[in-house]
mmCIF file of C-alpha atoms and ligand atoms in Angstrom:
data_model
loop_
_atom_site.group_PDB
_atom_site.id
_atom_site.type_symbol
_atom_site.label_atom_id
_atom_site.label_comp_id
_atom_site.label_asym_id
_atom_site.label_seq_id
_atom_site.Cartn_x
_atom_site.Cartn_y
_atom_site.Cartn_z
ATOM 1 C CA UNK A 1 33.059 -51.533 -4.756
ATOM 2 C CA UNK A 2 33.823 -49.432 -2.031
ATOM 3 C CA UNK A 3 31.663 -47.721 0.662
ATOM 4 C CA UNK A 4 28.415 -46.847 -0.521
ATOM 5 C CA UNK A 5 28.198 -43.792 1.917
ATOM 6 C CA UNK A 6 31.649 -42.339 0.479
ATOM 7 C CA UNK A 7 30.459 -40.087 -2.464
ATOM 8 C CA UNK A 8 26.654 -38.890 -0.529
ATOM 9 C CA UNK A 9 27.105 -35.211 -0.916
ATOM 10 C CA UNK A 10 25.797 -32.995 2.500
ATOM 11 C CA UNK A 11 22.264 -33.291 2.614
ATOM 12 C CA UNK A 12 20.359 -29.969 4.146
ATOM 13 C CA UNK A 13 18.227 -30.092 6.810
ATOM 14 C CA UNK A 14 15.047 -28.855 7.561
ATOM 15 C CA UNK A 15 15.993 -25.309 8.792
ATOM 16 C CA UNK A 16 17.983 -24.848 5.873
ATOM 17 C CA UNK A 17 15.910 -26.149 3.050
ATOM 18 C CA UNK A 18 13.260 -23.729 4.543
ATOM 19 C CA UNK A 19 15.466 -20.915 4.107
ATOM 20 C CA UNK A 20 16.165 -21.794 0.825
ATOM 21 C CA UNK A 21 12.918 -22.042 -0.449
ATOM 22 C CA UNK A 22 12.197 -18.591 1.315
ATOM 23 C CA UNK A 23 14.742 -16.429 -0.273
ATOM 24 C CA UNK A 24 14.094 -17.787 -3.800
ATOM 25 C CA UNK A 25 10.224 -17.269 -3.281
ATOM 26 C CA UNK A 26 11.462 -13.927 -2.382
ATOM 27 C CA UNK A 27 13.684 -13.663 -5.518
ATOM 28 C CA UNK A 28 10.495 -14.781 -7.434
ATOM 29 C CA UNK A 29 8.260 -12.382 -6.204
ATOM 30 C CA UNK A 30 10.401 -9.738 -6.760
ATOM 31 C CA UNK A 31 10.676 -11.151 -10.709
ATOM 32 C CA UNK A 32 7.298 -11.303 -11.080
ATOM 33 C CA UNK A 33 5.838 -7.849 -9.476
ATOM 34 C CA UNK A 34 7.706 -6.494 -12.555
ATOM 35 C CA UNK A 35 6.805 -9.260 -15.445
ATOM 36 C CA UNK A 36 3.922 -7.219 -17.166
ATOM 37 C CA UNK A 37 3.173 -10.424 -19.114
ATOM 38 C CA UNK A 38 1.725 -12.595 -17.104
ATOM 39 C CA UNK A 39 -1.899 -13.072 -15.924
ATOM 40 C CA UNK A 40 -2.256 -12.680 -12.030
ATOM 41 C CA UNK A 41 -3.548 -16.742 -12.386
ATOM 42 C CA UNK A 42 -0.475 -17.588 -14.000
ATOM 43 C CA UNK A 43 2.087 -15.766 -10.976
ATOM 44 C CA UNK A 44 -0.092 -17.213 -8.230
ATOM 45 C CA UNK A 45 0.979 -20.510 -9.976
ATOM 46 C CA UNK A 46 4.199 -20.119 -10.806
ATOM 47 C CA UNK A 47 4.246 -19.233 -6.525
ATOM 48 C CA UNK A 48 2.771 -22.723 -6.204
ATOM 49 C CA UNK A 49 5.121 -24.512 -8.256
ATOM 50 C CA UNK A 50 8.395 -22.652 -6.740
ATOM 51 C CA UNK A 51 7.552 -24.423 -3.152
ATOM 52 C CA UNK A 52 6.048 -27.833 -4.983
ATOM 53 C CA UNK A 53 8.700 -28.299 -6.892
ATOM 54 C CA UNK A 54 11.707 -27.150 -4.694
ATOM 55 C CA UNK A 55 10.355 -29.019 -1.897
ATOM 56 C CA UNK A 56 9.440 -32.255 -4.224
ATOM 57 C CA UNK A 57 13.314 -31.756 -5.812
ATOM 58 C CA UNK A 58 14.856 -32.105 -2.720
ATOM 59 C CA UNK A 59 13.093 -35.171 -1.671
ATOM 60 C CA UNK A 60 13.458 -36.783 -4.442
ATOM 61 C CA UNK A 61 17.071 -36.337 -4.514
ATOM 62 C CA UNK A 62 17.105 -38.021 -0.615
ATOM 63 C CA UNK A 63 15.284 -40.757 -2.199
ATOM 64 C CA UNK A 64 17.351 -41.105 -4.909
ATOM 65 C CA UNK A 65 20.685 -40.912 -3.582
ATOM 66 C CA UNK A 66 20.494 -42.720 -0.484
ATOM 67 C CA UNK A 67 21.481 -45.939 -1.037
ATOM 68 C CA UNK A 68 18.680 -48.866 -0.647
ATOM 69 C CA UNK A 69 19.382 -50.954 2.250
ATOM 70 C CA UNK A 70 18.691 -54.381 -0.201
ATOM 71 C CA UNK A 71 21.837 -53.202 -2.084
ATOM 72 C CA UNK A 72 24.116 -52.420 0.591
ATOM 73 C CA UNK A 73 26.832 -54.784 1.695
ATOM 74 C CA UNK A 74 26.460 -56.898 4.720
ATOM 75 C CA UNK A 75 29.336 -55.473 6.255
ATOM 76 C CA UNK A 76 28.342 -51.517 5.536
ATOM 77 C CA UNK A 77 25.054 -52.616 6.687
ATOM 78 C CA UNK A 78 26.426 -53.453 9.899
ATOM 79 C CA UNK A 79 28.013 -50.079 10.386
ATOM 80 C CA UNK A 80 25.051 -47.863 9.175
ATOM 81 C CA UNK A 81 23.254 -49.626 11.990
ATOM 82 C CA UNK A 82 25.986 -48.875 14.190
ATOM 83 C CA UNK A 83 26.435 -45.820 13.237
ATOM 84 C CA UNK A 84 22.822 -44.265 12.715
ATOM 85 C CA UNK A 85 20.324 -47.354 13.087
ATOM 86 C CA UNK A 86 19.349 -49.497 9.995
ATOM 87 C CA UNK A 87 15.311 -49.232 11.019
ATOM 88 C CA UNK A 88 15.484 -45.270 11.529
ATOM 89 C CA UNK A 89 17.680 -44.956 8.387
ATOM 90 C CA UNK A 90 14.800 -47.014 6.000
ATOM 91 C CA UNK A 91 11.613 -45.250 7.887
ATOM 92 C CA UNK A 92 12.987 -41.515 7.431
ATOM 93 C CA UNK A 93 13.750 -42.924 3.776
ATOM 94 C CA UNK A 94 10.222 -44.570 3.156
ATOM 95 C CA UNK A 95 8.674 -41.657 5.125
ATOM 96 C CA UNK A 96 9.975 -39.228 2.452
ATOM 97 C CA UNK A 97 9.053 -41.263 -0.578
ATOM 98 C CA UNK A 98 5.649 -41.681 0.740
ATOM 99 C CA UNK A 99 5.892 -37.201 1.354
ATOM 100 C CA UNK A 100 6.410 -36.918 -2.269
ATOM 101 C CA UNK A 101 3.514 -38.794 -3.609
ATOM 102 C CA UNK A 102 1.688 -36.161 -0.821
ATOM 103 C CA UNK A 103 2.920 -33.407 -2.447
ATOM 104 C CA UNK A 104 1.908 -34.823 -6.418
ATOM 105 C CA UNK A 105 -1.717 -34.694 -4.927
ATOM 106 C CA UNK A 106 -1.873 -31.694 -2.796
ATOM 107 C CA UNK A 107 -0.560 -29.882 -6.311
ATOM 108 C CA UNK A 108 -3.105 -31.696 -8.647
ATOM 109 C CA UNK A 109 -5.510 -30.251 -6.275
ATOM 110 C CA UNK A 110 -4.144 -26.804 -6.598
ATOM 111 C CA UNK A 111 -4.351 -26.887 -10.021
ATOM 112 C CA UNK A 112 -7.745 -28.238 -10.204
ATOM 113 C CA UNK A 113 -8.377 -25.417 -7.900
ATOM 114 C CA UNK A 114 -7.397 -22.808 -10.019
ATOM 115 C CA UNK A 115 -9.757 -24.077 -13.001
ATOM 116 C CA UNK A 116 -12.549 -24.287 -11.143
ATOM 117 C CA UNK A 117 -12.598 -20.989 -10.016
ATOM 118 C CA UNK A 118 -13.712 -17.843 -12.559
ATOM 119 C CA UNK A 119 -12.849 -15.325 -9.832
ATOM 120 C CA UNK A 120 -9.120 -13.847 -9.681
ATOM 121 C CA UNK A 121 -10.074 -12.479 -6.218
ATOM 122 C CA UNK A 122 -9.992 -15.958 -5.084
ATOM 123 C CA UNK A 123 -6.653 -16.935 -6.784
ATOM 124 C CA UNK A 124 -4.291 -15.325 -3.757
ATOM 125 C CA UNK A 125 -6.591 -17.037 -0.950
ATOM 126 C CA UNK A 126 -5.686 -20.996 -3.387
ATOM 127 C CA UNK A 127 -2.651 -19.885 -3.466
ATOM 128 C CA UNK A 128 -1.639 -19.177 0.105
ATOM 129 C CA UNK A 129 -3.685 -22.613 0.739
ATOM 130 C CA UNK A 130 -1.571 -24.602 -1.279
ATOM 131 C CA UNK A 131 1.836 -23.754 -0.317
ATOM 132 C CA UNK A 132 0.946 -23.260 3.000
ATOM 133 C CA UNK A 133 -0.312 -27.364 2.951
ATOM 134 C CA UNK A 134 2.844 -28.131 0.692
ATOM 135 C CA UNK A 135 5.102 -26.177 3.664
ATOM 136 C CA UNK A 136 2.903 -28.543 6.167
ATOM 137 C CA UNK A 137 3.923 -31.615 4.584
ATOM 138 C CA UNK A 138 7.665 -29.970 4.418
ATOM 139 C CA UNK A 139 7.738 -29.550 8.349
ATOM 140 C CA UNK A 140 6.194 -32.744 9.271
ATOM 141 C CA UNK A 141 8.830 -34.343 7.653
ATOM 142 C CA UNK A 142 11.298 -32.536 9.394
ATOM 143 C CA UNK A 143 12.611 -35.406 11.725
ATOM 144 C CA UNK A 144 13.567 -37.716 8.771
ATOM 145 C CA UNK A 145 15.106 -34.463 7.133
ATOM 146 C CA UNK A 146 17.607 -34.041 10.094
ATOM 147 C CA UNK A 147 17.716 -37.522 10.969
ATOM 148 C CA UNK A 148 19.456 -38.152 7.273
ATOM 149 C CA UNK A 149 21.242 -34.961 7.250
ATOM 150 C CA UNK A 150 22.970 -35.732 10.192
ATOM 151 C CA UNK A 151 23.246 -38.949 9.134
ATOM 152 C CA UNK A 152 24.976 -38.728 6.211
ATOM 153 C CA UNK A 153 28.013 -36.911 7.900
ATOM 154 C CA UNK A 154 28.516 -40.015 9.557
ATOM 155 C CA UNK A 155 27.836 -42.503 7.220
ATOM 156 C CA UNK A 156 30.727 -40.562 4.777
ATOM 157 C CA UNK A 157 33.420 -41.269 7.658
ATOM 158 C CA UNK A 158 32.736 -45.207 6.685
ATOM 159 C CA UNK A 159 36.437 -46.588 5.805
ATOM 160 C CA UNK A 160 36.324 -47.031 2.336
ATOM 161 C CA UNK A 161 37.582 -50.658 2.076
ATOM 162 C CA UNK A 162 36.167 -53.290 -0.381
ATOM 163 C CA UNK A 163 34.856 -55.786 1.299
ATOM 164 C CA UNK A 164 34.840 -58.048 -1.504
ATOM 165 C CA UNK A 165 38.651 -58.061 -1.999
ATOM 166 C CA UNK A 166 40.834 -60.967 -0.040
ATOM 167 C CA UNK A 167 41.708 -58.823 2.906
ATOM 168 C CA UNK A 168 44.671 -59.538 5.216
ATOM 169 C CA UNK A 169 42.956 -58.415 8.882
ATOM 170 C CA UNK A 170 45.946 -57.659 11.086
ATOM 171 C CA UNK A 171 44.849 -58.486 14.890
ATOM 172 C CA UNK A 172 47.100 -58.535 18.024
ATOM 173 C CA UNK A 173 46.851 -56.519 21.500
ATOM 174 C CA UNK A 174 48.242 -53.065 21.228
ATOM 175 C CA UNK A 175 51.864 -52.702 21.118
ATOM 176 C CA UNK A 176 52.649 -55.807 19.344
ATOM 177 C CA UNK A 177 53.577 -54.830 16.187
ATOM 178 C CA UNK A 178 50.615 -54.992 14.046
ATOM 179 C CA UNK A 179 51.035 -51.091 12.806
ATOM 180 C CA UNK A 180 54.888 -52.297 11.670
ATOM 181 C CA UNK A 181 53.635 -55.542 9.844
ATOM 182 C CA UNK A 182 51.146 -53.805 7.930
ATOM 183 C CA UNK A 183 53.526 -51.260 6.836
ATOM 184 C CA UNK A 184 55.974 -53.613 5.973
ATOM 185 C CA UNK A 185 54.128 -56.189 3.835
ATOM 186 C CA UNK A 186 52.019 -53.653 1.868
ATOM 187 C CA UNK A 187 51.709 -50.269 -0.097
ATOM 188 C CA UNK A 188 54.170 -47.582 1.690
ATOM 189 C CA UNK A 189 51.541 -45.163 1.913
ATOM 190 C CA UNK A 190 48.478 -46.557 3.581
ATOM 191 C CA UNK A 191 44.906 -44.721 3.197
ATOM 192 C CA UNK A 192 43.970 -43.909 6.657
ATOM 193 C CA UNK A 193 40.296 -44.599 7.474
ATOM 194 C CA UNK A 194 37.993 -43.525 10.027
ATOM 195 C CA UNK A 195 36.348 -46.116 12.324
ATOM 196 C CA UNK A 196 33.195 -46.334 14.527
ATOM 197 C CA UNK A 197 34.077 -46.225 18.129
ATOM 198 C CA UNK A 198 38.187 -46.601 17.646
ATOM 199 C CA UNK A 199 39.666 -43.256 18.842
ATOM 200 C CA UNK A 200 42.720 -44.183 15.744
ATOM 201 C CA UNK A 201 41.384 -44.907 12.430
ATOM 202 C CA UNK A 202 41.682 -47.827 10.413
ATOM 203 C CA UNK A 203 44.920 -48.389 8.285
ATOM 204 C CA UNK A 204 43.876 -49.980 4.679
ATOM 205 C CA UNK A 205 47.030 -50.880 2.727
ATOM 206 C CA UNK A 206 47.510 -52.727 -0.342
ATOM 207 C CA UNK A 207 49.290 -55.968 -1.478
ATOM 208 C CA UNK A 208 50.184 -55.685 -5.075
ATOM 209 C CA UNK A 209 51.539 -58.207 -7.417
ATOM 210 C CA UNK A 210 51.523 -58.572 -10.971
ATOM 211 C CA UNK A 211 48.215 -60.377 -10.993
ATOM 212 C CA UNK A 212 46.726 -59.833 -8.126
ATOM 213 C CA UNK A 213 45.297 -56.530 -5.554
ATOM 214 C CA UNK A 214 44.933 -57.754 -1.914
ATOM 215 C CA UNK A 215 43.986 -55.707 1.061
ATOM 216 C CA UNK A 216 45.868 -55.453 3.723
ATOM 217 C CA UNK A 217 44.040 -53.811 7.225
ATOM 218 C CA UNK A 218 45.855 -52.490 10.514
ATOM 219 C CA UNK A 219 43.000 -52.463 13.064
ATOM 220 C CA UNK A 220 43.870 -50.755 16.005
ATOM 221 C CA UNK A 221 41.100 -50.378 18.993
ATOM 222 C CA UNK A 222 39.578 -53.014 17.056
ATOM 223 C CA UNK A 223 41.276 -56.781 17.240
ATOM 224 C CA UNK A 224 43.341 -55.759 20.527
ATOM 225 C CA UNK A 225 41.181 -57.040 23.536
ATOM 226 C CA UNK A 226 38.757 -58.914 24.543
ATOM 227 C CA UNK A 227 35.375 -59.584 23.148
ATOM 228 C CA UNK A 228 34.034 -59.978 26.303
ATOM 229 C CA UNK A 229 35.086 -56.680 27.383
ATOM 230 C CA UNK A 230 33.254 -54.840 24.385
ATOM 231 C CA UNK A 231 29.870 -53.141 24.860
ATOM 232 C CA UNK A 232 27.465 -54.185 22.022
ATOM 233 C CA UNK A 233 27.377 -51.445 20.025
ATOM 234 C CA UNK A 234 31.172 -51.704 20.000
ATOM 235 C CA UNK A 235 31.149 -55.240 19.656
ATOM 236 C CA UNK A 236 28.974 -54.947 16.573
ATOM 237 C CA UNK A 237 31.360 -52.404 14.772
ATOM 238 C CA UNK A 238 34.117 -54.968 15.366
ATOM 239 C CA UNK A 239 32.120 -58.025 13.986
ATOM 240 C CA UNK A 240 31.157 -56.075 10.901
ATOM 241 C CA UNK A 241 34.879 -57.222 9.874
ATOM 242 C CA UNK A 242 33.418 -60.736 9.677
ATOM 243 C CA UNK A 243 31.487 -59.460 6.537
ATOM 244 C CA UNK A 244 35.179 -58.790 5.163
ATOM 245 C CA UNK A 245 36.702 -61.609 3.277
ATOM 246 C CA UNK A 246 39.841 -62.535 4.016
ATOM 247 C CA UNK A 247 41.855 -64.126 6.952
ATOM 248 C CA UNK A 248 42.929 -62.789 10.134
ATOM 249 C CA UNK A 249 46.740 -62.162 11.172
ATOM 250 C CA UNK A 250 47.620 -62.790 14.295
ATOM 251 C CA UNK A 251 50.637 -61.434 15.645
ATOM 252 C CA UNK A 252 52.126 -62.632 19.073
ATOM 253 C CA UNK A 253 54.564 -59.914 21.169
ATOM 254 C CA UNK A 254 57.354 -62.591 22.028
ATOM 255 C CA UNK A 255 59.924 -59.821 23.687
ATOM 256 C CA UNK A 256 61.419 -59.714 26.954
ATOM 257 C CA UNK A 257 59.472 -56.201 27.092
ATOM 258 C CA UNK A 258 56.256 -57.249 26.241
ATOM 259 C CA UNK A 259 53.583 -55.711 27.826
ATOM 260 C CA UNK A 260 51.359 -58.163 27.642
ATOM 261 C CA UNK A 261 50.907 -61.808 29.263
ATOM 262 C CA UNK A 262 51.301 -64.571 26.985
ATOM 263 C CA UNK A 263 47.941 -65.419 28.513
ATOM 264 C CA UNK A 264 46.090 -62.332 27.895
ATOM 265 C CA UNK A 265 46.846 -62.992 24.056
ATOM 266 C CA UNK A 266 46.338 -66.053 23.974
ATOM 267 C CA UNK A 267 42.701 -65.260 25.128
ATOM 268 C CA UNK A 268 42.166 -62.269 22.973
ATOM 269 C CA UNK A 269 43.088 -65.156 19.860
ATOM 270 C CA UNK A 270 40.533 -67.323 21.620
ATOM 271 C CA UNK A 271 38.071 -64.838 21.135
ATOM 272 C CA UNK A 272 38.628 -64.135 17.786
ATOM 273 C CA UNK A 273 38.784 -67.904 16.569
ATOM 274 C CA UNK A 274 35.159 -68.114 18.146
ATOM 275 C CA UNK A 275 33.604 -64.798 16.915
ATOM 276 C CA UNK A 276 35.448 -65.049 13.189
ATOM 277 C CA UNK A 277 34.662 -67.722 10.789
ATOM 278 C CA UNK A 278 38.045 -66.942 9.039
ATOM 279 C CA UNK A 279 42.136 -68.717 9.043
ATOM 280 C CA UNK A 280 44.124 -67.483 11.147
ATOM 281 C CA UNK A 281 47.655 -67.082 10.935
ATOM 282 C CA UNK A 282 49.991 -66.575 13.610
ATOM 283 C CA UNK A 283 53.066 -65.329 13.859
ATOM 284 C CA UNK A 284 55.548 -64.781 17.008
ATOM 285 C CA UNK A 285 56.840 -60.934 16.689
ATOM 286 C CA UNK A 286 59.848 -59.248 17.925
ATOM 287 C CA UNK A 287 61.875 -62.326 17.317
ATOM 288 C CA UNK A 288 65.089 -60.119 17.613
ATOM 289 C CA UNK A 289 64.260 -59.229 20.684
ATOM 290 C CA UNK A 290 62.781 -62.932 21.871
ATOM 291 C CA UNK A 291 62.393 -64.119 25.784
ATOM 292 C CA UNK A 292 62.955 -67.700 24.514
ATOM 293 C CA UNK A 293 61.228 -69.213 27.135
ATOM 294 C CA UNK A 294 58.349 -67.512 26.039
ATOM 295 C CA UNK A 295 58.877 -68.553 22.678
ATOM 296 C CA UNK A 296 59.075 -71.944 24.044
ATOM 297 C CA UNK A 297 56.453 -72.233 25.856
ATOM 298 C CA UNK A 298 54.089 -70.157 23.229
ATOM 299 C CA UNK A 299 54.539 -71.967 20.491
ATOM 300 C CA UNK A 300 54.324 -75.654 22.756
ATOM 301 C CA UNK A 301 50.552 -73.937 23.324
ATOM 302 C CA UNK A 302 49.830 -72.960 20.090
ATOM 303 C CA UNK A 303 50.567 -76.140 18.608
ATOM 304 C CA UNK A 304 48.262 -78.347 21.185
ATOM 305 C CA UNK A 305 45.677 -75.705 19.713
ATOM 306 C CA UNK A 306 46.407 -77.043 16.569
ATOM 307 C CA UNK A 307 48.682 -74.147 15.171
ATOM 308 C CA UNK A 308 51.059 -76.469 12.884
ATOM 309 C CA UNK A 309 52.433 -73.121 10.721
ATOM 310 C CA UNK A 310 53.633 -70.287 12.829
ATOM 311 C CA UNK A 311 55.818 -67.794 11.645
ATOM 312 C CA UNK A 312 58.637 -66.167 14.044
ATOM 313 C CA UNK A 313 59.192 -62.746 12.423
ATOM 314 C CA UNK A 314 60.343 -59.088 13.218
ATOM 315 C CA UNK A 315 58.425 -56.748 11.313
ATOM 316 C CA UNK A 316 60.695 -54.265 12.709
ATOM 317 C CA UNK A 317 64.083 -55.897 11.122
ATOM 318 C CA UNK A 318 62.271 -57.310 8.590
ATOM 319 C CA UNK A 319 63.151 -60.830 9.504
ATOM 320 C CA UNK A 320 60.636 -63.663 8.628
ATOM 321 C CA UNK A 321 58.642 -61.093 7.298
ATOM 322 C CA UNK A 322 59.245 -62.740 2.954
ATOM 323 C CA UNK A 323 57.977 -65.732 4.097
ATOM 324 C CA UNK A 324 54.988 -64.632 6.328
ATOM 325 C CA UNK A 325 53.749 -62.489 2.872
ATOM 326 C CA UNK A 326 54.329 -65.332 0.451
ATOM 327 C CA UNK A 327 52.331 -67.266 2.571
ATOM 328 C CA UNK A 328 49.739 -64.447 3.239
ATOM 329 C CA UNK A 329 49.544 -63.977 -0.536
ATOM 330 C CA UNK A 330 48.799 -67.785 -1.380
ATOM 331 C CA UNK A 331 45.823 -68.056 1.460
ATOM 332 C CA UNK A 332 44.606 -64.935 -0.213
ATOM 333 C CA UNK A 333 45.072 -66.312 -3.622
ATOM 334 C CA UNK A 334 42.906 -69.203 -2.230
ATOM 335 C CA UNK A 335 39.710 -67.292 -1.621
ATOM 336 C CA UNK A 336 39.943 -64.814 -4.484
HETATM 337 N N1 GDP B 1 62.323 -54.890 18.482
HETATM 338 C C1 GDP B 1 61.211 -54.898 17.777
HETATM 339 N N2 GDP B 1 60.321 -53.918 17.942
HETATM 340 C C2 GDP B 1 59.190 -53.953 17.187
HETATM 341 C C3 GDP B 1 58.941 -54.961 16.246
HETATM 342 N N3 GDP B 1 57.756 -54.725 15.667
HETATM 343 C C4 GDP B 1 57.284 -53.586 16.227
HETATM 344 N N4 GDP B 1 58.153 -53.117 17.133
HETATM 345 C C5 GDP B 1 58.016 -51.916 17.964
HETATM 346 O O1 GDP B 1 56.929 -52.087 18.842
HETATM 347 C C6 GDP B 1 56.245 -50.885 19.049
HETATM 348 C C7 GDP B 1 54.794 -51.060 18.711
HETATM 349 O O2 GDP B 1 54.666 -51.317 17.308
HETATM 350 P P1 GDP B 1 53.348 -50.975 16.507
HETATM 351 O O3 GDP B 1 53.540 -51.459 15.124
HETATM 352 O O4 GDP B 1 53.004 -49.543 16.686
HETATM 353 O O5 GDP B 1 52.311 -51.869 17.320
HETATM 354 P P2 GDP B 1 50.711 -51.905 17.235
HETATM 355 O O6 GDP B 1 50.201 -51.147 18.405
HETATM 356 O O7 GDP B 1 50.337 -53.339 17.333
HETATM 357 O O8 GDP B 1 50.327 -51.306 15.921
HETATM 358 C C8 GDP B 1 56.935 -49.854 18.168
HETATM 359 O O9 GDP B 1 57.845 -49.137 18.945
HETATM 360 C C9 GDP B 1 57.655 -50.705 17.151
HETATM 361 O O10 GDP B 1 58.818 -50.094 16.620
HETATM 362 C C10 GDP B 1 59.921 -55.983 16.095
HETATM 363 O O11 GDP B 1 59.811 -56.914 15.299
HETATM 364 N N5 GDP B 1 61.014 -55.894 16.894
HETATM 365 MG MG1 MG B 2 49.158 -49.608 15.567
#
């Protein structure tokens, strides 16, 4: 299972079904002013059916393809409402189905219309009647139309990861390495993935073994600050990750050139320990490059926070990197 927005084709909106519908009741018109065949009853009705059924088609398909919010993942969920609003999304979708079963009874009229009248003069006057109602329906739907047009463009830029398989969630402060890691412990060419509110999309890579297909996620703009600092909206993309399962990586910049405080990432771990429900694993980067006393005094703080395991790697050289998967790979094995 991946996202259930990826394959949702582009819906049209209101301005542009309308068109539709006009230029093939123009193409129809023009087929039947030249169809000797049929009784004047029977074109006024196949008029009525052209904007029934293309408008009841098109609905239908909304209805059908849109995916039910009961069957959508908690974590997509999360993003849809981030994204477009889970309330708006169901009402435009409900508001639609409800349109159709409109239409069924505005064109049982029609047709009921039609028998009960014995004079063609009257069949152009039911005619214009009905589609003109059927349009009515059409254009007082046309919020929901747009709404889900527009939409659905968003709701296909959804990363596409499966948030079912055990999921390695890289998080660090920018800068730190997490980018390198990811590259270095999983498939060489990772699918890049659009995120809400992250100017750089989301990096889904793949750990592969003989038996087994992790995922492996670089999150950057994502698990690199603060909670505290997020707005809600923002804050509500990020937790959507929580929905992921998996455990969270977090990497440490040890070097003498770090940017960042050992301080400010220590906080930015406290913040995810409280928000995730997920291990953690940490691991000291830039190792090759170490301020020792950092390293010192990090990993004295870590382990008073009850960090027993922490790995001192370069993901740049490649050192500690083995043992940091293997151990990756059994806590994923764990949960699978
Ligand atoms: N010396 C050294 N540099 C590293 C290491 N890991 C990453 N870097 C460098 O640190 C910078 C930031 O790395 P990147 O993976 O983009 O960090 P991200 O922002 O957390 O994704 C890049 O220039 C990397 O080459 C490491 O283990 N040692
Ligand atoms: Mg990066």
């Amino acid at each position: 299972m991946t996202s259930p927005f990826e394959n949702l084709g582009r819906l049209l909106t209101y301005e542009d079904l309308r068109e539709k519908i006009s230029a093939r009741y123009i193409k129809l018109n023009r087929k039947l002013k030249t169809s000797k065949d049929m009784t004047i009853k029977a074109k006024e009705l196949a008029r009525i059916n052209l904007v029934y059924g293309n408008i009841k088609n098109y609905f239908e398909k909304i209805v059908h393809t849109m995916p039910h919010t009961s069957k959508i993942h908690p974590f997509y969920l999360d993003l849809l409402d981030v994204l477009v609003g889970v309330n708006d999304y169901k009402k435009s979708i409900v508001r639609i189905s409800k349109a159709i079963r409109i239409l069924d009874k505005i064109h049982k009229e029609c047709l009921s219309m039609f028998r009960l009248t014995s004079k063609p003069n009257e069949y152009a006057e039911i005619r214009r009647n009905c589609i003109g109602r059927l349009l009515s329906v059409l254009k007082r739907n046309r919020k929901y139309i747009d709404f889900l047009a527009h939409a659905t463009l968003k709701l296909r830029d959804i990363p596409s990861i499966n948030p079912e398989t055990p999921t390695a969630i890289v998080a660090g402060m920018p800068q730190v390495g997490k980018s390198t890691l990811v590259k270095a412990i999983s498939t060489a060419k990772p699918k890049i993935a659009p995120y809400p509110f992250t100017t750089r999309n989301l990096i889904l890579g793949h750990i592969i073994g003989r038996d087994f297909k992790f995922q492996a996620i670089d999150t950057p703009g994502l698990l690199d600050r603060p909670l505290s600092e997020r707005n809600p909206i923002e804050l509500q993309a990020v937790l959507a990750l929580k929905h992921v399962k998996g455990i969270i990586v977090y990497l440490f910049d040890v070097s003498v050139t770090g940017y960042y405080t050992l301080k400010q990432q220590l906080r930015v771990l406290s913040d995810i320990e409280e928000a995730f429900d997920k291990e953690i694993i940490v691991a000291l980067n830039k190792i090759d490059v170490a301020d020792l006393s950092k390293v010192k005094e990090l990993i004295d703080t870590l382990k008073s926070r009850g960090y027993e395991r922490l790995f001192k790697i370069s993901a740049l050289k490649g050192i500690g990197v083995k043992e940091l998967k293997d151990t990756i790979i059994s806590e994923l094995r764990k949960i699978s």
